[in-house]
Short mmCIF file of C-alpha atoms and ligand atoms in Angstrom, two decimals:
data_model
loop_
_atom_site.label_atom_id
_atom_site.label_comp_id
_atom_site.label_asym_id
_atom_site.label_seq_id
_atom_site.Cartn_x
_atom_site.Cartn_y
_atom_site.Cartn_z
CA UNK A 1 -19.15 -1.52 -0.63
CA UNK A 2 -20.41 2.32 -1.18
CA UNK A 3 -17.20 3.51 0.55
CA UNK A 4 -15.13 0.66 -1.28
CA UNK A 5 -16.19 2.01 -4.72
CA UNK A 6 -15.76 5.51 -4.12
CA UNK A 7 -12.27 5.15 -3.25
CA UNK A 8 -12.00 2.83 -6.17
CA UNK A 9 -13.46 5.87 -8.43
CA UNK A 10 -11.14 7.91 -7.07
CA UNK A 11 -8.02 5.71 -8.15
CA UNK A 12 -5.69 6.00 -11.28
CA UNK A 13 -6.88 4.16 -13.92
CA UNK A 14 -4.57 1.11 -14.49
CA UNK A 15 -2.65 2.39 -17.61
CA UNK A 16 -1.21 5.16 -15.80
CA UNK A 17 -0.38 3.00 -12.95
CA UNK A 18 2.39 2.40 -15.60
CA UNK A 19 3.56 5.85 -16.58
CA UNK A 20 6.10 6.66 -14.19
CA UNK A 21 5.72 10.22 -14.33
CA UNK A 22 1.88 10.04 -13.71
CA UNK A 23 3.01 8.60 -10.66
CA UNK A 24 5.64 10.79 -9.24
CA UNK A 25 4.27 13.95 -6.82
CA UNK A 26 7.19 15.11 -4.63
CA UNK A 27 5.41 17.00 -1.88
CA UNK A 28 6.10 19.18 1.13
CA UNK A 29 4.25 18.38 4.51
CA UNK A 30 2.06 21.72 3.81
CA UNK A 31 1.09 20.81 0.27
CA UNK A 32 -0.11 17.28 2.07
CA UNK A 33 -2.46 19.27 4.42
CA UNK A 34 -3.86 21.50 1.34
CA UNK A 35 -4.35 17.80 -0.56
CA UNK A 36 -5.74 16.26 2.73
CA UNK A 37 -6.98 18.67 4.88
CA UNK A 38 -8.82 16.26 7.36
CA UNK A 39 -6.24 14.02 7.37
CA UNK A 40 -3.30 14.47 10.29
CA UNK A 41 -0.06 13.62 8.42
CA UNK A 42 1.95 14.64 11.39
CA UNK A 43 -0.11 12.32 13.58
CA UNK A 44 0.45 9.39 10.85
CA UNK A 45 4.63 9.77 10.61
CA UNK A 46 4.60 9.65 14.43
CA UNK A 47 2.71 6.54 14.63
CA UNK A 48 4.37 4.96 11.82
CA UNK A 49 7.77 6.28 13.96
CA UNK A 50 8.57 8.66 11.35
CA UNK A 51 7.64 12.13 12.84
CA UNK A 52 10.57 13.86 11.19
CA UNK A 53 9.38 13.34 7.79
CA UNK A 54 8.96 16.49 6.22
CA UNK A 55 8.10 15.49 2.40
CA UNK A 56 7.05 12.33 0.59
CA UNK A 57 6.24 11.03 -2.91
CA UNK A 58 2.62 10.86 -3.79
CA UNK A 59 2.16 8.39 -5.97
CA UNK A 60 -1.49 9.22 -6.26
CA UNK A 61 -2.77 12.43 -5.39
CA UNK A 62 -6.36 12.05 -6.68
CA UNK A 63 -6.77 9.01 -4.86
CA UNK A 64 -5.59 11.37 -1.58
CA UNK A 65 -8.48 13.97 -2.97
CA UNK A 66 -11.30 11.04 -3.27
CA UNK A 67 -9.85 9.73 0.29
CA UNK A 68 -10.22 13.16 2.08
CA UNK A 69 -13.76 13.97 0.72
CA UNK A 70 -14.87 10.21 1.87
CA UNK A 71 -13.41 11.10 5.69
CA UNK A 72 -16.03 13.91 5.93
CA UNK A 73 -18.82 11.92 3.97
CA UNK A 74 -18.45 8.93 5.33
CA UNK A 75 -20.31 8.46 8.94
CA UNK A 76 -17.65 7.27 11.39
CA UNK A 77 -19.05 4.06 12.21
CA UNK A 78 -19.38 2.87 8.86
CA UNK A 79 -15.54 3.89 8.42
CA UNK A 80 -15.10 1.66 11.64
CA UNK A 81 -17.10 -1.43 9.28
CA UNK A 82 -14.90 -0.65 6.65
CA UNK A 83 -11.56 -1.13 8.72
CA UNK A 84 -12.45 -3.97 10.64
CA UNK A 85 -13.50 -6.01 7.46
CA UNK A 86 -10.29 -5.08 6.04
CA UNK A 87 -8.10 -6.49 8.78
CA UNK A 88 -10.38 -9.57 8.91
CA UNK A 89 -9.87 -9.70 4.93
CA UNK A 90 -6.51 -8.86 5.40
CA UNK A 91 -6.27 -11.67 8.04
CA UNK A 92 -8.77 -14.29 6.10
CA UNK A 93 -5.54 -17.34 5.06
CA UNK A 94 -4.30 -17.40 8.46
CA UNK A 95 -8.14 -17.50 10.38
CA UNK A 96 -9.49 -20.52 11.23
CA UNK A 97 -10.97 -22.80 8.27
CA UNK A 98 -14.70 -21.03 7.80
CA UNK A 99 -12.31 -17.66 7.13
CA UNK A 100 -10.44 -19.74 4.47
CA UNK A 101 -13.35 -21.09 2.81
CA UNK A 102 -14.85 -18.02 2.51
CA UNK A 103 -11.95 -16.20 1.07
CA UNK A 104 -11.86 -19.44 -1.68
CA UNK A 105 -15.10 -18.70 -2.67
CA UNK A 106 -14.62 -14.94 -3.58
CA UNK A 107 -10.82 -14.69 -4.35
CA UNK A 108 -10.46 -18.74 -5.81
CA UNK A 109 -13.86 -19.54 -7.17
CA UNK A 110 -15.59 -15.97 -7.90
CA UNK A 111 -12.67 -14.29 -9.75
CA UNK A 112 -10.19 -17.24 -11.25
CA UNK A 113 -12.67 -20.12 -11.66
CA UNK A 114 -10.59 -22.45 -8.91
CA UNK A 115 -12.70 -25.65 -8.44
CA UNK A 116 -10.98 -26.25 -5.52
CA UNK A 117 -8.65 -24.79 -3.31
CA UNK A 118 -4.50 -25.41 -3.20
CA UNK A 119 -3.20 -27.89 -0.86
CA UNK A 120 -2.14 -27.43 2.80
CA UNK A 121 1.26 -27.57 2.22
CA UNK A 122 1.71 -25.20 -1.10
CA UNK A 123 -0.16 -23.10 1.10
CA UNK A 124 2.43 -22.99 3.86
CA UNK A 125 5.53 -23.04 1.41
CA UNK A 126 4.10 -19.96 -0.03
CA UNK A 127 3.36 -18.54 3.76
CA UNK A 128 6.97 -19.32 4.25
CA UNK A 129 8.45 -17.49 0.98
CA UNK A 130 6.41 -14.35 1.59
CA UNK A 131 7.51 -13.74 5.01
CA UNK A 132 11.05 -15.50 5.49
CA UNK A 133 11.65 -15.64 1.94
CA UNK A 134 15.66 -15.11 2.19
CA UNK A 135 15.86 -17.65 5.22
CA UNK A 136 13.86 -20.28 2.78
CA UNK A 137 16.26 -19.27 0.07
CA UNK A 138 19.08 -19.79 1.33
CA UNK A 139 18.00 -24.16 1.68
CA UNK A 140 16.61 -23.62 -1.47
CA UNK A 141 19.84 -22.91 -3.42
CA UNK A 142 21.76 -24.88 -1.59
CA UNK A 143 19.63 -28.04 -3.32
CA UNK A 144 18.86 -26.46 -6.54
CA UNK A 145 20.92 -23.82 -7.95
CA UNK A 146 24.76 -25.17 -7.77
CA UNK A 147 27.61 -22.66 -9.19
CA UNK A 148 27.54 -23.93 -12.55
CA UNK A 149 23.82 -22.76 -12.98
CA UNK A 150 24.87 -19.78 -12.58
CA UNK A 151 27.73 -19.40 -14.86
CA UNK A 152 25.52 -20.83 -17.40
CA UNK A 153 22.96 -18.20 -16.56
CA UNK A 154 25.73 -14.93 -16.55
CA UNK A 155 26.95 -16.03 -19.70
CA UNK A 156 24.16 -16.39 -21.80
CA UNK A 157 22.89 -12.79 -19.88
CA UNK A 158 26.47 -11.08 -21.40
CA UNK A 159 25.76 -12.84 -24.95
CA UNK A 160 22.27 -11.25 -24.84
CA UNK A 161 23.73 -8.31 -23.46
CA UNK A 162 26.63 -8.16 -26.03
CA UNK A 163 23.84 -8.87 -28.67
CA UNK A 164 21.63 -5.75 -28.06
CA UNK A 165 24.97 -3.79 -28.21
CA UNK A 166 25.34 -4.85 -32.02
CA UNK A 167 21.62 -3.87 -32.50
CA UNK A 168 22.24 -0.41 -31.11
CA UNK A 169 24.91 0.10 -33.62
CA UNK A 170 23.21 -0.91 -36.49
CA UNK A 171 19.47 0.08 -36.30
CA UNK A 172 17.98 2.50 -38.52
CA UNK A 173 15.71 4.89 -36.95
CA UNK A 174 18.10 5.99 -34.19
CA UNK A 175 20.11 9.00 -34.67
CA UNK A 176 23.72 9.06 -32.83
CA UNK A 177 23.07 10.97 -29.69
CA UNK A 178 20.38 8.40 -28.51
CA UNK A 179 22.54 5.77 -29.42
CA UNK A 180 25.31 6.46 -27.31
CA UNK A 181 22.66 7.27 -24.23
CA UNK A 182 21.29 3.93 -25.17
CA UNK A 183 24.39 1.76 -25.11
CA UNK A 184 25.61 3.72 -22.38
CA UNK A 185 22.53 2.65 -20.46
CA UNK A 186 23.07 -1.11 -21.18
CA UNK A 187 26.45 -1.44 -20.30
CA UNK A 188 25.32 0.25 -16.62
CA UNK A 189 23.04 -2.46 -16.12
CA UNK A 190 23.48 -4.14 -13.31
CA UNK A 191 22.68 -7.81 -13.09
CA UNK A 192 21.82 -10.45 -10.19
CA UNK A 193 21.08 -13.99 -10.64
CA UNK A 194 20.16 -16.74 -8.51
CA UNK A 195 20.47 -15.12 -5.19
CA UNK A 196 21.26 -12.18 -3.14
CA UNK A 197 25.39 -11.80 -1.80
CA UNK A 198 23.99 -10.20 1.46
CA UNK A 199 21.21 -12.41 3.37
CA UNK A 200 18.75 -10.86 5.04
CA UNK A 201 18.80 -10.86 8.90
CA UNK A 202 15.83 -12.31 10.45
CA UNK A 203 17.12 -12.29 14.30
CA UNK A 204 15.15 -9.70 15.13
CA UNK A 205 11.71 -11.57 14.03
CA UNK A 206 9.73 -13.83 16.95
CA UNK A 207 8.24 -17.18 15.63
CA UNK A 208 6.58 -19.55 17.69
CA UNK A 209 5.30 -22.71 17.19
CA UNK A 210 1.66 -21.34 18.59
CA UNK A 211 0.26 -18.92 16.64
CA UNK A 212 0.36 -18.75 12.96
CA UNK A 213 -1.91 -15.10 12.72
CA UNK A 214 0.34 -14.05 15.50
CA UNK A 215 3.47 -15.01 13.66
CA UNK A 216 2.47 -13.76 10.24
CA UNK A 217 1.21 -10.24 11.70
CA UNK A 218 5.16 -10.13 13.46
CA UNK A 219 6.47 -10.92 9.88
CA UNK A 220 4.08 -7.72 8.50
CA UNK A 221 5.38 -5.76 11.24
CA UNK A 222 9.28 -6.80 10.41
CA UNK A 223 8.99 -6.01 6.82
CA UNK A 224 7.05 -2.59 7.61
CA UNK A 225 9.96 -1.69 9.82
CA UNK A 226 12.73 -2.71 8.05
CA UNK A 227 11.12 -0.66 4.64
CA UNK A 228 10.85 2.09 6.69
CA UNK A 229 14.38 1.76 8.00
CA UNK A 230 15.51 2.95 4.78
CA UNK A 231 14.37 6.44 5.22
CA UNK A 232 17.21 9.01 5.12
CA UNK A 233 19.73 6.09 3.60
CA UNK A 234 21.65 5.62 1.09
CA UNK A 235 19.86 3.27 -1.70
CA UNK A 236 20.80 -0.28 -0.83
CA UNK A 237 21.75 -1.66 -4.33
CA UNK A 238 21.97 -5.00 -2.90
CA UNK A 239 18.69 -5.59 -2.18
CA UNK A 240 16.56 -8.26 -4.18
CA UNK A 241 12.46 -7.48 -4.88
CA UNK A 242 12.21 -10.83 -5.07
CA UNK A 243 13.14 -14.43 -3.46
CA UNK A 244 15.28 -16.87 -4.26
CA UNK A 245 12.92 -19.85 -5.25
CA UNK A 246 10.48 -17.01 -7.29
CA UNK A 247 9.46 -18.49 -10.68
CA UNK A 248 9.94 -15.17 -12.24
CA UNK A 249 12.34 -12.73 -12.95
CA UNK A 250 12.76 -8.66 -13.36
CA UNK A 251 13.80 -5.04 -14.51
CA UNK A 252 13.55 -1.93 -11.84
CA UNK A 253 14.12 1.12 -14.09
CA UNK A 254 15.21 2.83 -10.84
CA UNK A 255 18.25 0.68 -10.59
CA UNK A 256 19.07 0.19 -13.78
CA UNK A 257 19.32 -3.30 -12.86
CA UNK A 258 17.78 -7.34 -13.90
CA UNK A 259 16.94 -9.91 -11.61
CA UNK A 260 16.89 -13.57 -12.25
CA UNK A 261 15.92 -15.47 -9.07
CA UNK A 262 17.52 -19.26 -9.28
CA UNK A 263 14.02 -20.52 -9.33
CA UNK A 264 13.78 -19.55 -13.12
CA UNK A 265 16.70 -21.74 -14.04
CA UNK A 266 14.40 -25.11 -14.52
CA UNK A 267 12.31 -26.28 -17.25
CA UNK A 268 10.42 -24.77 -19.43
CA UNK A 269 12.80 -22.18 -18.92
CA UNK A 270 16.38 -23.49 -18.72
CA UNK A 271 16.95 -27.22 -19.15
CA UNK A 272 20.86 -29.00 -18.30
CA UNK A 273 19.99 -31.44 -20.13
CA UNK A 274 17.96 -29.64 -23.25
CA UNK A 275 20.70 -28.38 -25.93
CA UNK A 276 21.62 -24.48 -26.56
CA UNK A 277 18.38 -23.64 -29.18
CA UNK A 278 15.94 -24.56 -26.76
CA UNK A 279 17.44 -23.17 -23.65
CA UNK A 280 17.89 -19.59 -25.84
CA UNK A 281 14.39 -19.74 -27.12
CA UNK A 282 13.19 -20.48 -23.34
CA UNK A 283 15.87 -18.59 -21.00
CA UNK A 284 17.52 -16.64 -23.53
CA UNK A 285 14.15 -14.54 -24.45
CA UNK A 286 13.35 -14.51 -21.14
CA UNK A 287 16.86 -12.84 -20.09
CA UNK A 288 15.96 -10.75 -23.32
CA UNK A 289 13.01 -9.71 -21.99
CA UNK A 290 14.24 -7.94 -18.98
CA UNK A 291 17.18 -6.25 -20.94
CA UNK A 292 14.52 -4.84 -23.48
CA UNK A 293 12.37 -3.88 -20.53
CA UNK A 294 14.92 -1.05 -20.14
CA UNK A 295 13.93 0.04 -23.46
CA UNK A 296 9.93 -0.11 -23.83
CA UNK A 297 8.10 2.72 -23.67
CA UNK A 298 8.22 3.13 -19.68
CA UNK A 299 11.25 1.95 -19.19
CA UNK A 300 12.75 4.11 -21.81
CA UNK A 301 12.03 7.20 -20.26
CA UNK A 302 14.98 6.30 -17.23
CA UNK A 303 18.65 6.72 -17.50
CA UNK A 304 21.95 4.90 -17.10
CA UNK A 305 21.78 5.65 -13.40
CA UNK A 306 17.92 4.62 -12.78
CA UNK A 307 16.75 8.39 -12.65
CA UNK A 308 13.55 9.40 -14.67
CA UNK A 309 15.24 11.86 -17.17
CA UNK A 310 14.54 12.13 -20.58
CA UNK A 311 17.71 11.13 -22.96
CA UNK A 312 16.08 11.12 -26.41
CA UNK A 313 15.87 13.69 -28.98
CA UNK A 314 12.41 14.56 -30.31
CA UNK A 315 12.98 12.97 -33.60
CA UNK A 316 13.85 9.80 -31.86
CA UNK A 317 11.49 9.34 -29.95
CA UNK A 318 9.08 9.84 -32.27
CA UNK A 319 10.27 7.05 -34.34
CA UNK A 320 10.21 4.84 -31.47
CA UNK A 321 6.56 5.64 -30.49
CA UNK A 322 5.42 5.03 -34.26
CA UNK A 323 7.29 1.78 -33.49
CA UNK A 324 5.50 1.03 -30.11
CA UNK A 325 2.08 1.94 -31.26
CA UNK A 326 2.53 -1.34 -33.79
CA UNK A 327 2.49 -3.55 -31.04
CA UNK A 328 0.04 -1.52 -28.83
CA UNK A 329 -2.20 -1.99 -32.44
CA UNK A 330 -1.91 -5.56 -32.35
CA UNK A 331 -2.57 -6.30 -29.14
CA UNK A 332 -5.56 -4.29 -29.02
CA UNK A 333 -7.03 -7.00 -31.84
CA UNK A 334 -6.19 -10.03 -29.87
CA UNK A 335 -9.98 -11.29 -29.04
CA UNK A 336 -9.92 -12.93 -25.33
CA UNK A 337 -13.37 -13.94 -25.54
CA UNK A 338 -16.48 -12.79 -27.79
CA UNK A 339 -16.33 -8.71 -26.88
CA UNK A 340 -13.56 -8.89 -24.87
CA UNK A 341 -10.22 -8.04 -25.85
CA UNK A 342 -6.49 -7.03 -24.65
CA UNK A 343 -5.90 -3.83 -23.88
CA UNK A 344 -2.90 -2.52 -25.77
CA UNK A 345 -2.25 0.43 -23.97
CA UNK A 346 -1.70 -1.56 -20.49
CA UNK A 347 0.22 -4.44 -21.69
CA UNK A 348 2.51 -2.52 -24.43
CA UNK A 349 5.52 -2.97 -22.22
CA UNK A 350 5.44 -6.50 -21.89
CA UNK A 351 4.84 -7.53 -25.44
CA UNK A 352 7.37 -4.73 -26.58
CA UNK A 353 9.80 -6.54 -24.02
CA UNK A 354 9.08 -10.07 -25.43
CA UNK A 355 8.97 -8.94 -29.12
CA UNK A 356 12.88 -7.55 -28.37
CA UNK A 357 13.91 -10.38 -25.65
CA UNK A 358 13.01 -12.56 -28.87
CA UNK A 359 14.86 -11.19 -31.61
CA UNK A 360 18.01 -10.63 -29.35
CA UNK A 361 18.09 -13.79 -27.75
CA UNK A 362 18.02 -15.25 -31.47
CA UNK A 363 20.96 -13.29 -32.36
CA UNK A 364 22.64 -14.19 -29.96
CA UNK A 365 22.30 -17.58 -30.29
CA UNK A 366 23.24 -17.00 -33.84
CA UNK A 367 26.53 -15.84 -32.76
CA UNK A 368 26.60 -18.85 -30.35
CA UNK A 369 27.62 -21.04 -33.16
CA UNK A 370 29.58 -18.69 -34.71
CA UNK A 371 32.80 -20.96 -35.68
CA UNK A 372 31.16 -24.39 -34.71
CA UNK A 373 29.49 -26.92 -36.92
CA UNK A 374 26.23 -26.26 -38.00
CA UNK A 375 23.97 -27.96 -34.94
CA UNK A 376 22.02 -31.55 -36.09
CA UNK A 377 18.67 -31.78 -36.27
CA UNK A 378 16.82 -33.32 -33.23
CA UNK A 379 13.95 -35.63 -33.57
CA UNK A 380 13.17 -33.53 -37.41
CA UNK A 381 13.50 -30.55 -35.98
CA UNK A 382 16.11 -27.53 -37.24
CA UNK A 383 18.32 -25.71 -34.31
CA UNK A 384 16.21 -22.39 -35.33
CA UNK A 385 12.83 -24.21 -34.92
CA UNK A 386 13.88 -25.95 -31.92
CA UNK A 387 14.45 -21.89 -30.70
CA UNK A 388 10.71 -21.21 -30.76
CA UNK A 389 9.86 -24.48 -29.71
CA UNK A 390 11.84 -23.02 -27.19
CA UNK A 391 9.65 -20.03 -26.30
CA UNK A 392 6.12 -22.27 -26.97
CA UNK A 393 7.03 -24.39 -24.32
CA UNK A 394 7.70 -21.51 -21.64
CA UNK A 395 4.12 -20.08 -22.81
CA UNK A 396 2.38 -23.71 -22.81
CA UNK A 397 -0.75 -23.17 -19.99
CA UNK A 398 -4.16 -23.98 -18.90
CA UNK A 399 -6.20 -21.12 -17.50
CA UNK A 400 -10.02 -21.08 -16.64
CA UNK A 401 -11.95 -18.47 -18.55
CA UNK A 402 -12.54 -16.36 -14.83
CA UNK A 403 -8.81 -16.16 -14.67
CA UNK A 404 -8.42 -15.41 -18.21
CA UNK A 405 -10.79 -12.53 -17.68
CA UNK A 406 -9.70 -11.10 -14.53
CA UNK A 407 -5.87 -11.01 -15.75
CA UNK A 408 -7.14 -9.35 -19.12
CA UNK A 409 -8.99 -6.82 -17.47
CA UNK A 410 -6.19 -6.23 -14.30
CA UNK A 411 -2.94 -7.11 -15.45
CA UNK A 412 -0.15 -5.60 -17.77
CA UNK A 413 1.13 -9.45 -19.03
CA UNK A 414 -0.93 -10.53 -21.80
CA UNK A 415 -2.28 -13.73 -21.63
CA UNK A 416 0.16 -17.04 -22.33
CA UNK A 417 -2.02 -18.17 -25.68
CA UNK A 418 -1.06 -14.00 -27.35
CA UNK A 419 2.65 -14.16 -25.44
CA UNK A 420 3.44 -17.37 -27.56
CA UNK A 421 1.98 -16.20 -30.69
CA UNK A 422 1.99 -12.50 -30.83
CA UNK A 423 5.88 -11.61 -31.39
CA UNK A 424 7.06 -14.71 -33.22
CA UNK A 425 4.03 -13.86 -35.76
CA UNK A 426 6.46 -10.27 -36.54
CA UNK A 427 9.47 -11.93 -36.65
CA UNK A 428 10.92 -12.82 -40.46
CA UNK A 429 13.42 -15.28 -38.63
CA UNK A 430 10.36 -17.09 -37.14
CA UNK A 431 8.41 -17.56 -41.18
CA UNK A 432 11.68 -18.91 -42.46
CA UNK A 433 12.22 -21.43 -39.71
CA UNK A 434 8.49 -22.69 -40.40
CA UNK A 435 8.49 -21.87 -44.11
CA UNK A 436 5.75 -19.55 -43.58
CA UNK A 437 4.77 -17.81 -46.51
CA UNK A 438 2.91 -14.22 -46.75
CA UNK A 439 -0.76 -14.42 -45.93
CA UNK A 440 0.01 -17.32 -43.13
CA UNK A 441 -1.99 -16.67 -39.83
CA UNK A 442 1.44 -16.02 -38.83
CA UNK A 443 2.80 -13.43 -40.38
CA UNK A 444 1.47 -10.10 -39.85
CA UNK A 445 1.31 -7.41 -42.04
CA UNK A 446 2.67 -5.06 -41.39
CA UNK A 447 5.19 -7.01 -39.03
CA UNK A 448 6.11 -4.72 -36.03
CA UNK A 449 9.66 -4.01 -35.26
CA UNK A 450 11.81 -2.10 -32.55
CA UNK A 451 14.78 -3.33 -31.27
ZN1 ZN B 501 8.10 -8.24 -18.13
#
């Protein structure tokens, strides 16, 4: 636990975990050995079946400092304790049961509240998607995400796309130069949905009916080869972070790209049989979300090509900081429980991303019906209500107070209740859908506002 903690002192907090440039340390094998002088790089790379590496990124170099001072500190057998519980906690879901009931207790119980623990076979799905998640996949799709999902999906991602593009043009406290680096930036983007065009190739991975540590530790060993396969390659842009049947979705700055697994395209998200409000409100902001993600305040700082390079002019970028410190302001006053409340700083790129996902997904919708009827109402509800009904019903949750707490405290997604409310309570088009009226609970003043 000593050791444990002083390695944990020695990390970066978890709001510059964010800040790309914070995080990027390009250095040459000698600068290593000055960082981590009783630590054999040399020896590591040749281990790891690298020894030709010459320079690598540090990601975090006081963490390197804190590591190196612990080697000499540290008496060798309780460095020995220390590694041994780590592969046995590393190890703990695929032990026998005492190892699984014990890692409940701490990781289930302790820290998210669980009252009890997730059936066998979730448990092996998930087992399954981690470590053979493209072989999974590909049955998944084949069930659940026919061609027409998505088409649906790529054309409501070019109407949200298109949509942003009219924003660009028309918003106020952009001068021209970042505009065109802005639009020029959009129209790179590269976009993936459902599934990957290239599966991955699993032949060279053993597993055996006997053994499930045995086979999971081979999977470990596959994926820690094939990452380090990439070394001295040209960037694969093919490659998905995530799996097909992944109820989630997202942006990597460094490809300039958005990712929309086909395990997304269900309810609450995206409904066949919901009509087009709802599925924009749900979907729609969601697709939004990702585009704006491009845009927040980390995300911003990357260009058209996924390199960190800075394409705004001073002025600009002022503006758009004034902008973003609105919603890092509100979100520091949302109260999680008495005395404990989100941190605006770490989850400023997520509500900046769902504040613009909303208000572009509504415009395009808007443009949607462009040239149609106006749509019905549906059980007393208007089309633009049923858009946020939309968006309430992707952020509809339970969550135990211990999970509440651990993801406020560790995680840069605020929490579902402030994700439904928080952006619709600065948007006008929300207050005259409802008929809200100035001093409501939701509307804000002053309403923030970026893209
Ligand atoms: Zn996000």
């Amino acid at each position: 636990m000593k050791l444990e903690t002083a390695l944990a002192n020695a990390s970066t907090k978890n709001t510059d975990l964010r800040d790309p440039e914070k995080n990027y340390h390009m250095m040459a094998l000698a600068d290593l050995k000055t960082l981590t002088p009783n630590f054999s790089w040399e020896a590591y790379f040749k281990a790891a079946g690298h020894p030709e590496l010459k320079q690598i990124n540090v990601g975090q170099p006081d963490f390197f400092k804190g590591l190196d001072a612990q080697l000499t500190a540290t008496p060798l057998e309780d460095w020995k304790t220390y590694l041994r519980w780590h592969l046995v906690n590393a190890a703990a879901s695929e032990l026998p049961e005492k190892f699984v009931a014990e890692e409940f207790d701490f990781r289930g119980k302790t820290l998210t509240g669980a009252k009890e623990i997730q059936p066998r076979w979730k448990r092996c799905v998930q087992a399954t998607d981690r470590t053979l998640g493209e072989a999974l996949g590909q049955l998944y799709v084949q069930k659940y995400f026919p061609p027409e999902a998505k088409a649906r999906a790529l054309e409501m991602v070019r109407n949200l796309i298109a949509a942003l593009n009219d924003d660009l043009q028309t918003l106020s406290w952009m001068g021209p130069q970042t505009r065109a680096q802005a639009a020029a930036k959009l129209k790179a983007f590269a976009v993936k949905i459902g599934y990957t065009d290239k599966w991955r190739d699993y032949s060279a991975l053993r597993i055996e009916r006997a053994g499930y540590l045995e086979n999971t530790l081979r999977g470990a060993e596959f994926e820690f080869a094939r990452r380090l396969d990439k070394i001295g390659k040209p960037v694969d842009r093919t490659e998905w972070g995530m799996t097909p049947p992944t109820v989630n979705a997202y942006n990597s700055s460094s490809m300039n790209e958005i990712v929309f697994p086909a395990g997304i395209m269900q309810p609450p998200f995206y409904d066949p049989q919901a009509d087009d409000a709802v599925n924009y409100g749900g979907m729609g902001a969601v697709i939004g979300h990702e585009i704006t993600h491009g845009f927040d305040d980390q995300g911003s700082k990357f260009d058209a090509h996924g390199n960190l390079s800075d394409w705004w002019t001073a002025e600009d970028r002022k503006n758009f900081d004034e902008r973003a410190s609105c919603v890092e302001k509100q979100f520091d006053g949302y109260e999680v429980e008495p005395g404990l409340y989100q941190n605006g700083k770490l989850v400023l790129g997520e509500s900046i991303a769902d504040l613009g996902g909303l208000a572009i997904a509504y415009a395009a919708y808007e443009k949607s019906l462009e040239g149609k009827p106006r749509p019905k109402e549906i059980d007393g509800f208007t089309a633009e209500q049923r858009f946020f009904l939309g968006w309430a019903q992707v952020w509809g949750a339970n969550q135990r107070p211990e999970a509440a707490r651990l993801q406020t405290k560790t995680n840069p997604h605020p929490l579902a209740r402030f994700r439904g409310n928080g952006p619709l309570s600065n948007l006008t088009i929300f207050a005259q859908a409802f008929g809200c009226k100035k001093g409501d609970a939701m509307v804000r003043e002053p309403a923030c506002k970026i893209w």
